[in-house]
Amino acid sequence: MSGSINYISCGLLWIGLLVKLPGLIRNGSEPSLRAINAVLAFASLCFLLGAPSSVEVINRVSGVPNLAAPLTYASITAYSATLLILIACWRGGPSARRTTRSWLYGYAAVLLGIATLYILGDATEERRSDFDTYYATAPWISEMVVLYLVAHLTAVTVSAVWSLRWAFEAEVRRLPWLRASLLTIGAGTVISAGYSVSKLVAVIARWAGRDWAVLGTSIPPLCAGLGALLTVVGVLLPVAGHHLSAWRDFFRLAPLDAVLDPVLKERALRVERPRSPLLWGTWRWSTIHNGLLALETHFDERLYDEAFGAEFDRTGDWGSATSTAWAVTIAAAVRRSTRPVLRPAGAPTRLSHPRDAESLVRIADAVRKSERTVREPDTVAAQSV
């Protein structure tokens, strides 16, 4: 059963790695992308090397009875280090680079310690699933086991504390996908702690003369598998959230796109829609942005002020008034730009249209709420939209 859990967990991590690899290829110099891919790669390696059937193959091919054990422990240690580095990269700040170096040096020392202790110890009898508890009293080998377990427990504990504490900070509350990612990673690392805690308890029990080997072989794979699943979901949530938000914006921006369509067609500003649906949200946003740039000289500041005042008096909502005023002003500018009418003399407009997707979505919502904004833009302000 534990072997199946290992391979299923490994497969899930490979899926996550395949999703993230294109981003790494495009932006290989981005530290957080390198850290994410390293977390997924080392985590999958942990499960692959730790499966009993993999242990058998490694030991048989190498001719060393328990070589799979230090290799698995090394991959777990590397995973622990990259997880800490990932959280440090996400947090950023002036101390991020120093923190990253500290974790690298610390876990490099752990890797060296694992190799040294294994060489000094004597583990000639092959143990495929209960190596930790079987050799819990063996000189040097027991120290190696405790070293990697403590290193893993430290990493998941620190990662859980950082993730959960950061998720409840004020600035993160405004970023729902990042917050969901941090909460999921925090939950995953808390569960992953059960892997090292249960094994440590089984090892300590062996020191006390008790045989709790089942605790060290049954619970850890479950904790590691579920923890890995949640960690992968948490790491991929920002990517999924970005695409889902882009899709939502693609549909919600449709009314504003329709208003701008005459200008986009007349000036050949509408580029061909990308083949990939993942890019449609960005395509629509950039198309709308091109149309608004073409209309900037036609924005009527007086009309904007009148529409804003009318809507604010009606609702008392600054955001709604701003969106409605822009919807009115843009629709009027489209009509003005497609008619051979000169702009009235006077000071040039000081209006500059919103450029962020969230503001444009609110304007599109205002267009959707009132078809009159599209059909009768020049009279909407006077009729208190």
Coordinates of C-alpha atoms in Angstrom, one line a residue:
M1 CA 0.0 0.0 0.0
S2 CA 2.8 2.4 0.9
G3 CA 4.4 1.8 -2.5
S4 CA 1.2 2.8 -4.3
I5 CA 0.9 5.9 -2.2
N6 CA 4.5 6.8 -3.1
Y7 CA 4.0 6.4 -6.8
I8 CA 0.7 8.3 -6.8
S9 CA 2.2 11.1 -4.9
C10 CA 5.2 11.1 -7.3
G11 CA 2.8 11.3 -10.2
L12 CA 0.9 14.2 -8.8
L13 CA 4.2 16.1 -8.3
W14 CA 5.3 15.4 -11.8
I15 CA 2.0 16.9 -13.1
G16 CA 2.7 20.0 -11.1
L17 CA 6.3 20.1 -12.4
L18 CA 5.1 19.8 -16.0
V19 CA 2.7 22.7 -15.4
K20 CA 5.5 24.9 -14.1
L21 CA 8.4 23.9 -16.4
P22 CA 7.3 26.2 -19.3
G23 CA 7.4 29.2 -17.0
L24 CA 10.9 28.2 -15.9
I25 CA 12.1 27.9 -19.5
R26 CA 10.8 31.3 -20.3
N27 CA 12.1 33.0 -17.1
G28 CA 14.9 30.8 -15.9
S29 CA 16.5 33.7 -14.0
E30 CA 13.5 34.1 -11.7
P31 CA 14.5 32.8 -8.2
S32 CA 11.0 31.9 -7.1
L33 CA 10.3 29.9 -10.3
R34 CA 13.6 28.0 -9.8
A35 CA 12.6 27.3 -6.2
I36 CA 9.1 26.1 -7.1
N37 CA 10.4 23.7 -9.7
A38 CA 13.1 22.5 -7.3
V39 CA 10.4 21.8 -4.6
L40 CA 8.3 19.8 -7.0
A41 CA 11.3 17.9 -8.4
F42 CA 12.9 17.0 -5.0
A43 CA 9.5 16.1 -3.5
S44 CA 8.8 13.7 -6.4
L45 CA 12.3 12.2 -6.0
C46 CA 11.6 11.6 -2.3
F47 CA 8.5 9.5 -3.1
L48 CA 10.1 7.7 -6.0
L49 CA 13.2 6.7 -4.1
G50 CA 11.3 5.8 -0.9
A51 CA 8.9 3.3 -2.5
P52 CA 9.8 -0.3 -1.4
S53 CA 10.1 -1.6 -5.0
S54 CA 12.4 1.4 -5.8
V55 CA 14.5 0.6 -2.7
E56 CA 14.9 -3.0 -3.9
V57 CA 16.0 -1.9 -7.4
I58 CA 18.5 0.7 -6.1
N59 CA 20.0 -1.7 -3.6
R60 CA 20.3 -4.6 -6.2
V61 CA 21.7 -2.5 -9.0
S62 CA 24.2 -0.7 -6.7
G63 CA 25.2 -3.8 -4.8
V64 CA 25.0 -1.9 -1.6
P65 CA 22.3 -3.3 0.8
N66 CA 20.8 -0.1 2.0
L67 CA 22.1 2.6 -0.4
A68 CA 18.5 3.7 -1.1
A69 CA 18.1 5.0 2.5
P70 CA 20.7 7.8 2.4
L71 CA 19.7 8.7 -1.1
T72 CA 16.1 9.1 0.0
Y73 CA 17.2 11.0 3.1
A74 CA 19.3 13.3 0.9
S75 CA 16.3 14.0 -1.4
I76 CA 14.1 14.7 1.6
T77 CA 16.7 17.1 3.0
A78 CA 17.0 18.8 -0.4
Y79 CA 13.2 19.1 -0.6
S80 CA 13.2 20.7 2.9
A81 CA 15.8 23.2 1.9
T82 CA 14.1 24.2 -1.3
L83 CA 10.7 24.6 0.5
L84 CA 12.3 27.1 2.9
I85 CA 13.9 28.9 0.0
L86 CA 10.6 29.1 -1.8
I87 CA 8.9 30.8 1.1
A88 CA 11.8 33.2 1.5
C89 CA 11.6 34.1 -2.2
W90 CA 7.9 34.7 -2.0
R91 CA 8.3 36.9 1.1
G92 CA 11.1 38.9 -0.5
G93 CA 12.5 41.9 1.3
P94 CA 16.1 43.0 2.0
S95 CA 16.9 39.9 4.0
A96 CA 15.6 37.3 1.5
R97 CA 19.0 36.7 -0.1
R98 CA 20.7 36.3 3.3
T99 CA 18.0 34.0 4.5
T100 CA 18.3 31.9 1.4
R101 CA 22.0 31.5 1.8
S102 CA 21.7 30.5 5.4
W103 CA 19.2 27.7 4.6
L104 CA 21.4 26.6 1.7
Y105 CA 24.5 26.4 3.9
G106 CA 22.6 24.7 6.7
Y107 CA 21.1 22.0 4.7
A108 CA 24.3 21.4 2.7
A109 CA 25.8 20.6 6.1
V110 CA 23.0 18.2 6.8
L111 CA 23.6 16.5 3.4
L112 CA 27.3 16.2 4.3
G113 CA 26.4 14.8 7.7
I114 CA 24.1 12.2 6.2
A115 CA 26.8 10.9 3.8
T116 CA 29.4 10.9 6.5
L117 CA 27.3 9.1 9.1
Y118 CA 26.2 6.5 6.6
I119 CA 29.8 5.7 5.7
L120 CA 30.8 5.5 9.3
G121 CA 27.9 3.2 10.2
D122 CA 27.2 -0.4 9.5
A123 CA 23.9 -1.2 7.8
T124 CA 24.5 -4.5 6.0
E125 CA 21.1 -6.1 6.4
E126 CA 18.6 -4.7 3.8
R127 CA 15.5 -3.1 5.2
R128 CA 13.1 -1.8 2.5
S129 CA 10.4 -0.2 4.7
D130 CA 11.5 -0.1 8.3
F131 CA 15.1 1.1 8.0
D132 CA 14.6 3.9 10.4
T133 CA 13.3 1.8 13.3
Y134 CA 15.4 -1.3 12.6
Y135 CA 18.6 0.7 12.8
A136 CA 17.4 3.1 15.5
T137 CA 20.0 1.8 18.0
A138 CA 22.9 1.2 15.5
P139 CA 25.9 3.5 16.0
W140 CA 26.2 6.3 13.5
I141 CA 23.1 5.1 11.5
S142 CA 20.8 6.2 14.3
E143 CA 22.4 9.6 14.3
M144 CA 21.9 9.8 10.6
V145 CA 18.2 8.9 10.9
V146 CA 17.6 11.5 13.6
L147 CA 19.6 14.2 11.6
Y148 CA 17.4 13.9 8.5
L149 CA 14.2 13.7 10.5
V150 CA 15.0 16.8 12.6
A151 CA 16.0 18.6 9.4
H152 CA 12.7 17.7 7.7
L153 CA 10.6 18.6 10.8
T154 CA 12.4 21.9 11.1
A155 CA 11.7 22.8 7.4
V156 CA 8.0 21.9 7.5
T157 CA 7.5 23.6 10.8
V158 CA 9.2 26.8 9.7
S159 CA 7.4 26.7 6.4
A160 CA 4.0 26.2 8.1
V161 CA 4.6 29.0 10.5
W162 CA 5.8 31.4 7.8
S163 CA 2.9 30.5 5.4
L164 CA 0.1 30.7 7.9
R165 CA 1.4 33.8 9.6
W166 CA 1.9 35.5 6.2
A167 CA -1.6 34.4 5.0
F168 CA -3.2 36.5 7.8
E169 CA -1.2 39.7 7.2
A170 CA -3.3 42.7 6.0
E171 CA -1.7 43.1 2.5
V172 CA -2.2 39.4 1.7
R173 CA -5.9 39.5 2.6
R174 CA -6.4 41.6 -0.5
L175 CA -4.8 38.9 -2.7
P176 CA -7.2 36.0 -2.4
W177 CA -5.3 33.5 -4.6
L178 CA -2.0 34.1 -2.8
R179 CA -3.7 33.8 0.5
A180 CA -5.4 30.5 -0.5
S181 CA -2.0 29.3 -1.7
L182 CA -0.3 30.1 1.6
L183 CA -3.1 28.5 3.6
T184 CA -3.0 25.4 1.5
I185 CA 0.8 25.1 1.7
G186 CA 0.6 25.8 5.5
A187 CA -1.9 22.9 5.9
G188 CA 0.2 20.7 3.7
T189 CA 3.3 21.3 5.7
V190 CA 1.5 20.8 9.0
I191 CA 0.4 17.4 7.7
S192 CA 3.8 16.6 6.3
A193 CA 5.2 17.2 9.8
G194 CA 3.4 14.0 10.8
Y195 CA 5.9 12.1 8.7
S196 CA 8.9 13.0 10.7
V197 CA 7.1 13.2 14.1
S198 CA 5.7 9.6 13.8
K199 CA 9.1 8.3 12.7
L200 CA 10.8 10.1 15.5
V201 CA 8.4 8.7 18.0
A202 CA 9.0 5.2 16.7
V203 CA 12.8 5.7 16.9
I204 CA 12.6 7.0 20.5
A205 CA 10.3 4.1 21.4
R206 CA 13.0 1.8 20.1
W207 CA 15.6 3.5 22.3
A208 CA 13.3 2.8 25.2
G209 CA 13.1 -0.9 24.3
R210 CA 9.7 -0.9 22.7
D211 CA 8.9 -1.9 19.2
W212 CA 6.6 0.6 17.5
A213 CA 7.7 -0.1 14.0
V214 CA 4.2 0.1 12.6
L215 CA 4.1 3.7 13.7
G216 CA 7.2 4.3 11.6
T217 CA 5.9 2.5 8.5
S218 CA 2.1 3.0 8.3
I219 CA 1.5 6.6 9.2
P220 CA 4.4 8.4 7.5
P221 CA 3.4 7.5 3.9
L222 CA -0.1 8.8 4.5
C223 CA 1.1 12.1 6.0
A224 CA 3.7 12.5 3.3
G225 CA 1.3 11.7 0.5
L226 CA -1.5 14.0 1.7
G227 CA 1.0 16.7 2.6
A228 CA 2.5 16.5 -0.9
L229 CA -0.9 16.8 -2.5
L230 CA -1.8 19.9 -0.6
T231 CA 1.7 21.4 -1.2
V232 CA 1.4 20.9 -4.9
V233 CA -2.1 22.4 -4.9
G234 CA -0.8 25.4 -2.9
V235 CA 2.2 26.0 -5.2
L236 CA 0.0 25.8 -8.3
L237 CA -3.0 27.9 -6.9
P238 CA -1.5 31.2 -8.0
V239 CA -1.0 29.9 -11.5
A240 CA -4.6 28.5 -11.6
G241 CA -5.9 31.7 -10.0
H242 CA -4.2 33.8 -12.7
H243 CA -5.8 31.8 -15.5
L244 CA -9.2 31.7 -13.8
S245 CA -9.2 35.4 -13.2
A246 CA -8.1 36.1 -16.8
W247 CA -11.1 33.9 -18.0
R248 CA -13.5 35.7 -15.7
D249 CA -12.2 39.1 -17.0
F250 CA -12.5 37.9 -20.6
F251 CA -16.2 37.4 -20.2
R252 CA -16.8 40.4 -17.9
L253 CA -15.0 42.8 -20.2
A254 CA -17.2 41.8 -23.2
P255 CA -19.6 44.8 -22.8
L256 CA -16.8 47.3 -22.9
D257 CA -15.2 45.5 -25.8
A258 CA -18.6 45.8 -27.7
V259 CA -18.7 49.6 -27.0
L260 CA -15.3 50.1 -28.4
D261 CA -15.8 47.8 -31.4
P262 CA -16.5 50.7 -33.9
V263 CA -13.2 52.4 -33.0
L264 CA -11.3 49.1 -33.0
K265 CA -12.6 48.2 -36.5
E266 CA -12.3 51.7 -38.0
R267 CA -8.6 52.0 -36.9
A268 CA -7.7 48.3 -37.3
L269 CA -6.8 48.0 -33.7
R270 CA -8.3 44.6 -33.1
V271 CA -5.7 41.9 -33.4
E272 CA -6.5 38.3 -34.1
R273 CA -7.6 36.3 -31.0
P274 CA -4.8 33.9 -29.8
R275 CA -5.4 30.2 -30.3
S276 CA -4.7 29.4 -26.7
P277 CA -7.8 30.1 -24.4
L278 CA -5.3 30.8 -21.6
L279 CA -4.4 34.1 -23.4
W280 CA -7.9 35.3 -24.2
G281 CA -8.2 37.4 -21.1
T282 CA -4.9 39.2 -21.7
W283 CA -5.9 39.6 -25.4
R284 CA -9.2 41.3 -24.6
W285 CA -7.6 43.6 -22.0
S286 CA -4.9 44.7 -24.4
T287 CA -7.5 45.2 -27.2
I288 CA -9.6 47.4 -24.9
H289 CA -6.5 49.3 -23.8
N290 CA -5.6 50.0 -27.5
G291 CA -9.1 51.3 -28.1
L292 CA -9.1 53.6 -25.0
L293 CA -5.7 55.0 -26.0
A294 CA -7.1 55.9 -29.4
L295 CA -10.0 57.7 -27.7
E296 CA -8.1 59.8 -25.2
T297 CA -8.4 63.0 -27.2
H298 CA -12.1 62.6 -27.4
F299 CA -12.9 62.2 -23.7
D300 CA -15.2 65.0 -22.5
E301 CA -14.2 66.0 -19.0
R302 CA -17.4 68.0 -18.4
L303 CA -19.5 65.0 -19.3
Y304 CA -17.5 62.8 -17.0
D305 CA -18.0 65.2 -14.1
E306 CA -21.7 65.4 -14.7
A307 CA -22.1 61.7 -14.9
F308 CA -20.0 61.2 -11.8
G309 CA -22.0 63.7 -9.9
A310 CA -25.4 62.3 -10.9
E311 CA -24.4 58.7 -10.0
F312 CA -22.8 59.7 -6.7
D313 CA -25.8 61.7 -5.7
R314 CA -28.0 58.7 -6.5
T315 CA -26.0 56.0 -4.8
G316 CA -23.4 57.7 -2.6
D317 CA -20.9 55.1 -3.9
W318 CA -17.6 56.6 -5.1
G319 CA -16.5 53.5 -7.0
S320 CA -19.9 53.0 -8.7
A321 CA -19.9 56.7 -9.7
T322 CA -16.4 56.5 -11.1
S323 CA -17.2 53.4 -13.2
T324 CA -20.5 54.8 -14.5
A325 CA -18.9 58.1 -15.4
W326 CA -16.2 56.3 -17.4
A327 CA -18.8 54.1 -19.1
V328 CA -20.7 57.3 -20.2
T329 CA -17.6 59.1 -21.2
I330 CA -16.2 56.2 -23.2
A331 CA -19.4 55.6 -25.1
A332 CA -19.7 59.3 -25.9
A333 CA -16.1 59.4 -27.1
V334 CA -16.7 56.4 -29.4
R335 CA -19.7 58.2 -31.0
R336 CA -17.7 61.4 -31.3
S337 CA -14.7 59.7 -32.9
T338 CA -16.8 58.0 -35.5
R339 CA -18.6 61.2 -36.6
P340 CA -17.1 64.0 -38.6
V341 CA -17.6 66.5 -35.8
L342 CA -14.9 68.7 -34.5
R343 CA -14.1 68.8 -30.8
P344 CA -15.4 72.0 -29.2
A345 CA -12.8 74.7 -28.6
G346 CA -11.4 74.8 -25.1
A347 CA -8.8 73.3 -22.8
P348 CA -7.6 69.9 -23.7
T349 CA -9.0 67.0 -21.7
R350 CA -7.1 66.0 -18.5
L351 CA -8.8 62.6 -18.3
S352 CA -6.6 59.6 -18.4
H353 CA -8.4 56.3 -18.6
P354 CA -7.9 53.5 -16.0
R355 CA -5.4 50.9 -17.1
D356 CA -5.7 48.1 -14.6
A357 CA -8.0 45.1 -15.3
E358 CA -10.0 45.5 -12.1
S359 CA -11.1 49.1 -13.0
L360 CA -11.9 48.1 -16.6
V361 CA -14.0 45.2 -15.4
R362 CA -16.0 47.6 -13.1
I363 CA -16.5 49.9 -16.1
A364 CA -17.7 47.0 -18.2
D365 CA -20.1 46.0 -15.4
A366 CA -21.5 49.6 -15.5
V367 CA -22.0 49.2 -19.2
R368 CA -23.8 45.9 -18.7
K369 CA -26.1 47.4 -16.1
S370 CA -27.4 50.1 -18.4
E371 CA -27.9 49.6 -22.1
R372 CA -28.7 53.3 -22.3
T373 CA -25.0 54.0 -21.7
V374 CA -24.3 52.5 -25.1
R375 CA -27.4 53.7 -27.0
E376 CA -27.7 57.2 -25.6
P377 CA -24.4 58.2 -24.1
D378 CA -24.8 61.9 -24.6
T379 CA -28.0 62.1 -22.6
V380 CA -27.3 59.6 -19.8
A381 CA -25.7 62.1 -17.4
A382 CA -28.7 64.4 -17.6
Q383 CA -31.0 61.5 -16.9
S384 CA -29.1 60.3 -13.8
V385 CA -28.0 56.9 -15.1

